[in-house]
Every structure is written in structure tokens, then in C-alpha cells.
PDB file of C-alpha atoms in Angstrom:
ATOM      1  CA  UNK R   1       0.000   0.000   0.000  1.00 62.00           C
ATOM      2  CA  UNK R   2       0.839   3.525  -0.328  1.00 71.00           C
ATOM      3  CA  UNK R   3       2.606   5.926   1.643  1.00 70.00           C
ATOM      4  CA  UNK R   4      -0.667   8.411   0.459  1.00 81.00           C
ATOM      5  CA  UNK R   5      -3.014   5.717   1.657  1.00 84.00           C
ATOM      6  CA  UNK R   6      -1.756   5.160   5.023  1.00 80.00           C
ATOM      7  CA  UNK R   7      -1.398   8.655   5.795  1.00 82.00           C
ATOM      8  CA  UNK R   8      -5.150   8.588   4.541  1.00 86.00           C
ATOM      9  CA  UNK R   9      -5.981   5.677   6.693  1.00 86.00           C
ATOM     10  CA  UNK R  10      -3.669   7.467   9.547  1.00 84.00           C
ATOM     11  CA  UNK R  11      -5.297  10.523   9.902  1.00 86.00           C
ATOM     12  CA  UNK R  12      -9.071   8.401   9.836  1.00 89.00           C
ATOM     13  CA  UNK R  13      -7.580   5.648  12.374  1.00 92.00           C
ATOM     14  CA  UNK R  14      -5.743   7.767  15.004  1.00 90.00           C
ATOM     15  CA  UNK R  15      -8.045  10.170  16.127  1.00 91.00           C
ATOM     16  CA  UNK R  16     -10.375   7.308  17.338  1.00 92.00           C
ATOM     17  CA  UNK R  17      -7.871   5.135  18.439  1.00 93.00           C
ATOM     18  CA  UNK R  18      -6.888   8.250  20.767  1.00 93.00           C
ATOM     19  CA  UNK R  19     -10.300   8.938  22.421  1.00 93.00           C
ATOM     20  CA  UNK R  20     -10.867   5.032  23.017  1.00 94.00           C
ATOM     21  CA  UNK R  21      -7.368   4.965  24.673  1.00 94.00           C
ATOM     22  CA  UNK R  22      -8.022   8.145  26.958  1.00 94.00           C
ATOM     23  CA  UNK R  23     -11.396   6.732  27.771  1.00 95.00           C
ATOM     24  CA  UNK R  24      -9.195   3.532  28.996  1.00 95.00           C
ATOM     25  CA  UNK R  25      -6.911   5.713  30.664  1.00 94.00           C
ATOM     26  CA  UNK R  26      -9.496   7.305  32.164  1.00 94.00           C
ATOM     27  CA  UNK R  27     -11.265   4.685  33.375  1.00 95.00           C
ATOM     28  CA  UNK R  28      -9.035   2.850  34.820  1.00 94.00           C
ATOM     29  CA  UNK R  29      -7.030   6.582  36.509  1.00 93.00           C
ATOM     30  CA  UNK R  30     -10.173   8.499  36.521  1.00 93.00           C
ATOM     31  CA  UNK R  31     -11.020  11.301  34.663  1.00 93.00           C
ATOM     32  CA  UNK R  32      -9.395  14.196  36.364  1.00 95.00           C
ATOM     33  CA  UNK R  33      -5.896  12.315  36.446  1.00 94.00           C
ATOM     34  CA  UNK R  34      -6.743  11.557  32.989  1.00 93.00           C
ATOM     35  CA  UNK R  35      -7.374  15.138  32.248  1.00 93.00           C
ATOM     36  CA  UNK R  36      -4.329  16.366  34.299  1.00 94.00           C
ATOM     37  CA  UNK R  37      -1.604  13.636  32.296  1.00 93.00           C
ATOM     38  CA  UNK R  38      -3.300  14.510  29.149  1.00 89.00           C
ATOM     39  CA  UNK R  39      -2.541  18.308  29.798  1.00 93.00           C
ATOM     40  CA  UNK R  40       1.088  18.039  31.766  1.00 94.00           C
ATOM     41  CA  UNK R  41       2.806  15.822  28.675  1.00 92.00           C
ATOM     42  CA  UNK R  42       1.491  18.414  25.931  1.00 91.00           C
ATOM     43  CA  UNK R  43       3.208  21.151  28.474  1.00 93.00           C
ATOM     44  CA  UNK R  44       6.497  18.936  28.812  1.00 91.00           C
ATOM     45  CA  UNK R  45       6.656  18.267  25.100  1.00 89.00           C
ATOM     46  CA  UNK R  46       6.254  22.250  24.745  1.00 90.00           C
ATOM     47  CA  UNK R  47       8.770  22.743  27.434  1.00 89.00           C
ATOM     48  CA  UNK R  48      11.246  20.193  25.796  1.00 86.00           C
ATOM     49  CA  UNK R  49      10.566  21.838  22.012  1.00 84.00           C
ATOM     50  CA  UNK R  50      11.445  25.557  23.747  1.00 84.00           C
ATOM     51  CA  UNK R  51      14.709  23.990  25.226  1.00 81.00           C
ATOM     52  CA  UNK R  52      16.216  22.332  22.951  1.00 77.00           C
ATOM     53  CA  UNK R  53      13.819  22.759  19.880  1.00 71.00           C
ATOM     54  CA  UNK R  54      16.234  25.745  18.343  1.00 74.00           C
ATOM     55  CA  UNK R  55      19.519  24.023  18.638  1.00 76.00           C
ATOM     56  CA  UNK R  56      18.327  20.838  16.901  1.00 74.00           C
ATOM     57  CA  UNK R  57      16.903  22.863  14.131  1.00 75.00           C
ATOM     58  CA  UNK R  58      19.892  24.936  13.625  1.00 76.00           C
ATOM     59  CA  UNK R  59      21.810  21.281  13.436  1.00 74.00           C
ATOM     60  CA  UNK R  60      19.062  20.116  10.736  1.00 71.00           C
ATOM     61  CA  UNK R  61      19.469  22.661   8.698  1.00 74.00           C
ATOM     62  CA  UNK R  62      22.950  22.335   8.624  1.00 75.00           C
ATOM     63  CA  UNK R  63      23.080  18.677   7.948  1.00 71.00           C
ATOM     64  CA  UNK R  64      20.096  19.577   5.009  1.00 71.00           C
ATOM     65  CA  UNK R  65      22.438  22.011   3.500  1.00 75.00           C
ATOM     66  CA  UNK R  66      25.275  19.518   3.473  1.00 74.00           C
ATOM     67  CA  UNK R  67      23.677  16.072   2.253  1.00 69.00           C
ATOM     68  CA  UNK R  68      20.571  17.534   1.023  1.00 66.00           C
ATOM     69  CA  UNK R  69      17.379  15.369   1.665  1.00 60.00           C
ATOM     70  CA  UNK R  70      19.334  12.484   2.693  1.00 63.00           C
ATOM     71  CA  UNK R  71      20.002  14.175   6.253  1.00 59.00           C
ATOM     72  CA  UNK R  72      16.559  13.673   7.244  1.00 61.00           C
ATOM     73  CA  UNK R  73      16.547  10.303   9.323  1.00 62.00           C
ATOM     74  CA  UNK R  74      16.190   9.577  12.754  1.00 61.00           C
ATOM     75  CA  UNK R  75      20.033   8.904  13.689  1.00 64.00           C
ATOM     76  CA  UNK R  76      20.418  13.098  12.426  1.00 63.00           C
ATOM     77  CA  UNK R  77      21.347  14.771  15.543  1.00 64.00           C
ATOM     78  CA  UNK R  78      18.364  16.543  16.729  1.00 72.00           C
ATOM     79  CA  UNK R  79      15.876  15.146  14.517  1.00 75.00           C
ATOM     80  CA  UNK R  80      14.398  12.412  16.902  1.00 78.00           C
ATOM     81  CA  UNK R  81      14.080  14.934  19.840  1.00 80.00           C
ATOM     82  CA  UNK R  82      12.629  17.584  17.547  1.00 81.00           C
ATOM     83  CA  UNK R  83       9.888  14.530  16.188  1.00 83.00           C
ATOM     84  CA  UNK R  84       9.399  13.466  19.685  1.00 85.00           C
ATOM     85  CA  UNK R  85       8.521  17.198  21.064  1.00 86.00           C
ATOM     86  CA  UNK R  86       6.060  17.515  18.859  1.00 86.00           C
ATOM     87  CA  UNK R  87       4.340  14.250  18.978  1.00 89.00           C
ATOM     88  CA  UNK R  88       4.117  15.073  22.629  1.00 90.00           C
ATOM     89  CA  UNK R  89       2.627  18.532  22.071  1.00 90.00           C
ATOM     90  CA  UNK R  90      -0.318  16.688  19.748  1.00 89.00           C
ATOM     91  CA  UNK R  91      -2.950  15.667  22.427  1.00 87.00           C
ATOM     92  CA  UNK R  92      -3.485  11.934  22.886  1.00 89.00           C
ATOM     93  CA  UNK R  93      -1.528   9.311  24.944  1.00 93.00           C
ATOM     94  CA  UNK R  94      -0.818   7.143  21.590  1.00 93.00           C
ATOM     95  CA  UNK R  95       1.050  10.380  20.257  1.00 92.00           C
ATOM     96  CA  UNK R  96       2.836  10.580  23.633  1.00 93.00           C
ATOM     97  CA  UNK R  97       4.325   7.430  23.877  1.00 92.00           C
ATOM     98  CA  UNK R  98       5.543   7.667  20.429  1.00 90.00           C
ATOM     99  CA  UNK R  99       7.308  10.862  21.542  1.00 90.00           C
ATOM    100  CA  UNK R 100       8.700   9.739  24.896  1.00 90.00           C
ATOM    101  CA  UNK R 101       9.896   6.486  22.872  1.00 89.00           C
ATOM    102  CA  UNK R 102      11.767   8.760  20.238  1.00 86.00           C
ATOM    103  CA  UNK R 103      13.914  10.078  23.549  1.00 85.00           C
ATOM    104  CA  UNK R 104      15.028   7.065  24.489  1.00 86.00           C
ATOM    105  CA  UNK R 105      17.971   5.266  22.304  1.00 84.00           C
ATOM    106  CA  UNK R 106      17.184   2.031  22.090  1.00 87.00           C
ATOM    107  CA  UNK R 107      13.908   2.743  20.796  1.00 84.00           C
ATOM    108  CA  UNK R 108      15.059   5.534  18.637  1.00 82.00           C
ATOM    109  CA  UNK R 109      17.608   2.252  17.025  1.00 82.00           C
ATOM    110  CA  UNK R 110      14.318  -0.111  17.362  1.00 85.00           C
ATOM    111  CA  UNK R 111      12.424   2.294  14.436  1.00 81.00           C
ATOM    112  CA  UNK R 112      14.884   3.861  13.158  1.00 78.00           C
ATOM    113  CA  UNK R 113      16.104  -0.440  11.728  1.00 80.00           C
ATOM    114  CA  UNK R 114      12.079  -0.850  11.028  1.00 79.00           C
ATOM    115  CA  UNK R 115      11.889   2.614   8.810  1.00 73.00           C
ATOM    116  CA  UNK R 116      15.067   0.817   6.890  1.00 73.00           C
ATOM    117  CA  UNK R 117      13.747  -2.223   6.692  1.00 78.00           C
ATOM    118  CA  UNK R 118      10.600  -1.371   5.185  1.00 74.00           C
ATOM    119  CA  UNK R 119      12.208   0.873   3.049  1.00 67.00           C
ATOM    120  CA  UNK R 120      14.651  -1.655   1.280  1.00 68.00           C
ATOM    121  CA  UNK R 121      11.646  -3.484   1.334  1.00 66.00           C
ATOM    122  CA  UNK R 122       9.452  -1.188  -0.643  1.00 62.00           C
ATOM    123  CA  UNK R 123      12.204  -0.627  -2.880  1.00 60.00           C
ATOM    124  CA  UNK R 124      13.046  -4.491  -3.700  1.00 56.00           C
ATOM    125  CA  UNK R 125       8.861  -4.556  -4.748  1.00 55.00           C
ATOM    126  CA  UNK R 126       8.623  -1.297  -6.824  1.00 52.00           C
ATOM    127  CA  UNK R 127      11.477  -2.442  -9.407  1.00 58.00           C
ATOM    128  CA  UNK R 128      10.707  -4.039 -12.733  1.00 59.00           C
ATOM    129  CA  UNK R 129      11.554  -8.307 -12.859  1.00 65.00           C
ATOM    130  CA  UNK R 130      11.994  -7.438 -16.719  1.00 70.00           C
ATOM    131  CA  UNK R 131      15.252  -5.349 -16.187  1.00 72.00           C
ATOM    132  CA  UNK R 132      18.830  -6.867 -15.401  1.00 74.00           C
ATOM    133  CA  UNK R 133      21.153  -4.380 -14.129  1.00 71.00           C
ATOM    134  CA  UNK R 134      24.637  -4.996 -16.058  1.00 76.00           C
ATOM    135  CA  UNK R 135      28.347  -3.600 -15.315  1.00 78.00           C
ATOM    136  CA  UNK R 136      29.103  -1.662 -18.406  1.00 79.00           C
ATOM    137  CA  UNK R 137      32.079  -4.065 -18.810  1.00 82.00           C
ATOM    138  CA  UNK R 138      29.219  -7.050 -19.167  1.00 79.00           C
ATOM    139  CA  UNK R 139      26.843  -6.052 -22.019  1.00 77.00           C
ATOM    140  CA  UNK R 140      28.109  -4.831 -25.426  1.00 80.00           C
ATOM    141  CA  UNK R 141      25.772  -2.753 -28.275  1.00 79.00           C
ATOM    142  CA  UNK R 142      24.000  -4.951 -31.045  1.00 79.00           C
ATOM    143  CA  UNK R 143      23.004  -3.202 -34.262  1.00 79.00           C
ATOM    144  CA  UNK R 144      19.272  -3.185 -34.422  1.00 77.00           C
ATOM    145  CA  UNK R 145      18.524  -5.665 -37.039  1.00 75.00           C
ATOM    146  CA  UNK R 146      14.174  -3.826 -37.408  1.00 73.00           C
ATOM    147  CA  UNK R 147      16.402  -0.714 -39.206  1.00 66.00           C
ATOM    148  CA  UNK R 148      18.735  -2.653 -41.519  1.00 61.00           C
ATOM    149  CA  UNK R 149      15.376  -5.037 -42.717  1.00 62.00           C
ATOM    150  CA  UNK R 150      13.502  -1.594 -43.373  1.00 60.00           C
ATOM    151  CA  UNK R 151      16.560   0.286 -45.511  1.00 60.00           C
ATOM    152  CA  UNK R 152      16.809  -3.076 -47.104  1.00 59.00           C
ATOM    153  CA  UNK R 153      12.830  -2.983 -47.978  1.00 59.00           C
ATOM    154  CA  UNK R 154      13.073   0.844 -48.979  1.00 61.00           C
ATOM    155  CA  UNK R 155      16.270   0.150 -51.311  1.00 58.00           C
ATOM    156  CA  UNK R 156      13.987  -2.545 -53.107  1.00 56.00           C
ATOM    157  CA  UNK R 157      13.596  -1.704 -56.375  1.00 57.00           C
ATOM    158  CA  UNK R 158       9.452  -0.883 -57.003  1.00 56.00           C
ATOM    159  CA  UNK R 159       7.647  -2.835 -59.677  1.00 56.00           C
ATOM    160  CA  UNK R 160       6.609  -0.596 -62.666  1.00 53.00           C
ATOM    161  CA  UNK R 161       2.447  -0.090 -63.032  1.00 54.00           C
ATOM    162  CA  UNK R 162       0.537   0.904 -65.656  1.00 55.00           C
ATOM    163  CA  UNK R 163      -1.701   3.090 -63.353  1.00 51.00           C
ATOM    164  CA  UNK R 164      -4.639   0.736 -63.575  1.00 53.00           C
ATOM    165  CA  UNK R 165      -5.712  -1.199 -60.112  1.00 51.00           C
ATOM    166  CA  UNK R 166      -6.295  -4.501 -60.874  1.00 50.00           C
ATOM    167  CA  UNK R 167      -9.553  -5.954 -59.207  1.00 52.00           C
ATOM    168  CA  UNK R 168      -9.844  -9.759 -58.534  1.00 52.00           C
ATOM    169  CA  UNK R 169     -13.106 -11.193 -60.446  1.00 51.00           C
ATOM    170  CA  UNK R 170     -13.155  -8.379 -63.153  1.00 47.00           C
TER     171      UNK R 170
END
């Protein structure tokens, strides 16, 4: 599937999965805790974008200007922390735990593999079975025997009419 179609399915999905989980959380916490988590780790994640939120920028933008788009990943300095932040600032406990789990390295290692994985993955599906990739030093040119049968068709000499058609059964 699509990277389109599960952002699609993402943005449908999430939402709902979020209210059923803070309806678990607060059931099981009650509501005003519920209410009170739900509203502290949107502060922290704002707290933690305002501390370090500049610096990390200022160290994306310098490894964007250097490798280009290839800078983005996860193992960028800054780049995790500045992803985590703001999933933490986005209200929902589902969002949170991705953030806090983007802080911590071993987790940060854990997706940043998956992301790969599924990325060589996608790539090994996409390409054509009908293409062989060759060294230069393996494949030589072959002259394209369609063109030499069509000069050789053109060159032929045409047979001389008299300008009538000829019609079978006349």
C-alpha cells in the first residue's frame, strides 16, 4: 500500500484510536488524572521543544544544507528529539508514547532499523523483474537488425504499373 493511503488511513484511524485509549486511561485513573496527564505531557513536550527545539533545528538545517534530503533520518542529531517534542505537544496518549519512545535510544535504534527495513523493502517490490542491471564491462551494443530489414525494404527496387488497379473477379 501507499505511503498516500496510510497517511489517509492514519489521519481516519488515530483520532479514534486516541479517544478510546483516553477513555481507557481514564477509566481505569479516573477522569481528572486523565485530564491532568493529558494536559502536563502536551506542556512537557512544549517545554522540551522551547529547550532544545532551536539548537536541533539549527543542526538540521545544517546537515540539510550539506547532504541535502538524505540528512533527514532519525540517527540526524536533533531530529528524533525535535519529532518526539512535537508528537508530545499533539494531544493523545498514543502520540505521547511515540514521543517519549523517540527520547530514548534504544527505541530511537528499534524504528529507526524498522523505517530501513521497510524501506529496502518497498524498494526491492517497486522495481521491474523485466530489467537486469549490467556492469558496463558485461553487455556490449547490437546493431538493431528492425532498421537494416527496413533500408533493405526501402532500397527494393518498385515494380513498374501501368496506373490501372487490378480488381480480382473483373
Amino acid at each position: 500500500m501507499s505511503l498516500v493511503k496510510w497517511g489517509f488511513i492514519g489521519l481516519l484511524v488515530l483520532p479514534a484510536a486516541e479517544l478510546a485509549t483516553f477513555v481507557l486511561v481514564a477509566a481505569l485513573i479516573g477522569w481528572l488524572a486523565a485530564a491532568m496527564l493529558f494536559v502536563a505531557t502536551s506542556v512537557v513536550g512544549v517545554m522540551l521543544l522551547r529547550h532544545s527545539g532551536r539548537d536541533n533545528l539549527d543542526r538540521l538545517r545544517a546537515a540539510f544544507a550539506q547532504e541535502g534530503f538524505r540528512a533527514v533520518h532519525l540517527e540526524t542529531p536533533g531530529v528524533a528529539a525535535m519529532l518526539g517534542g512535537i508528537l508530545l505537544v499533539f494531544p493523545g496518549f498514543i502520540t505521547d508514547i511515540l514521543g517519549a519512545a523517540l527520547f530514548l535510544p534504544p527505541a530511537r535504534r528499534w524504528l529507526t532499523g524498522v523505517l530501513a527495513r521497510s524501506a529496502s523493502a518497498r524498494r526491492g517490490q517497486s522495481q521491474d523483474h523485466r530489467i537486469i542491471d549490467l556492469e558496463p564491462s558485461e553487455w556490449r551494443q547490437l546493431p538493431d537488425q528492425r532498421r537494416s530489414r527496413q533500408r533493405k525494404s526501402q532500397a527494393a527496387p518498385k515494380r513498374a504499373t501501368n496506373g490501372a488497379s487490378t480488381r480480382r473477379g473483373a
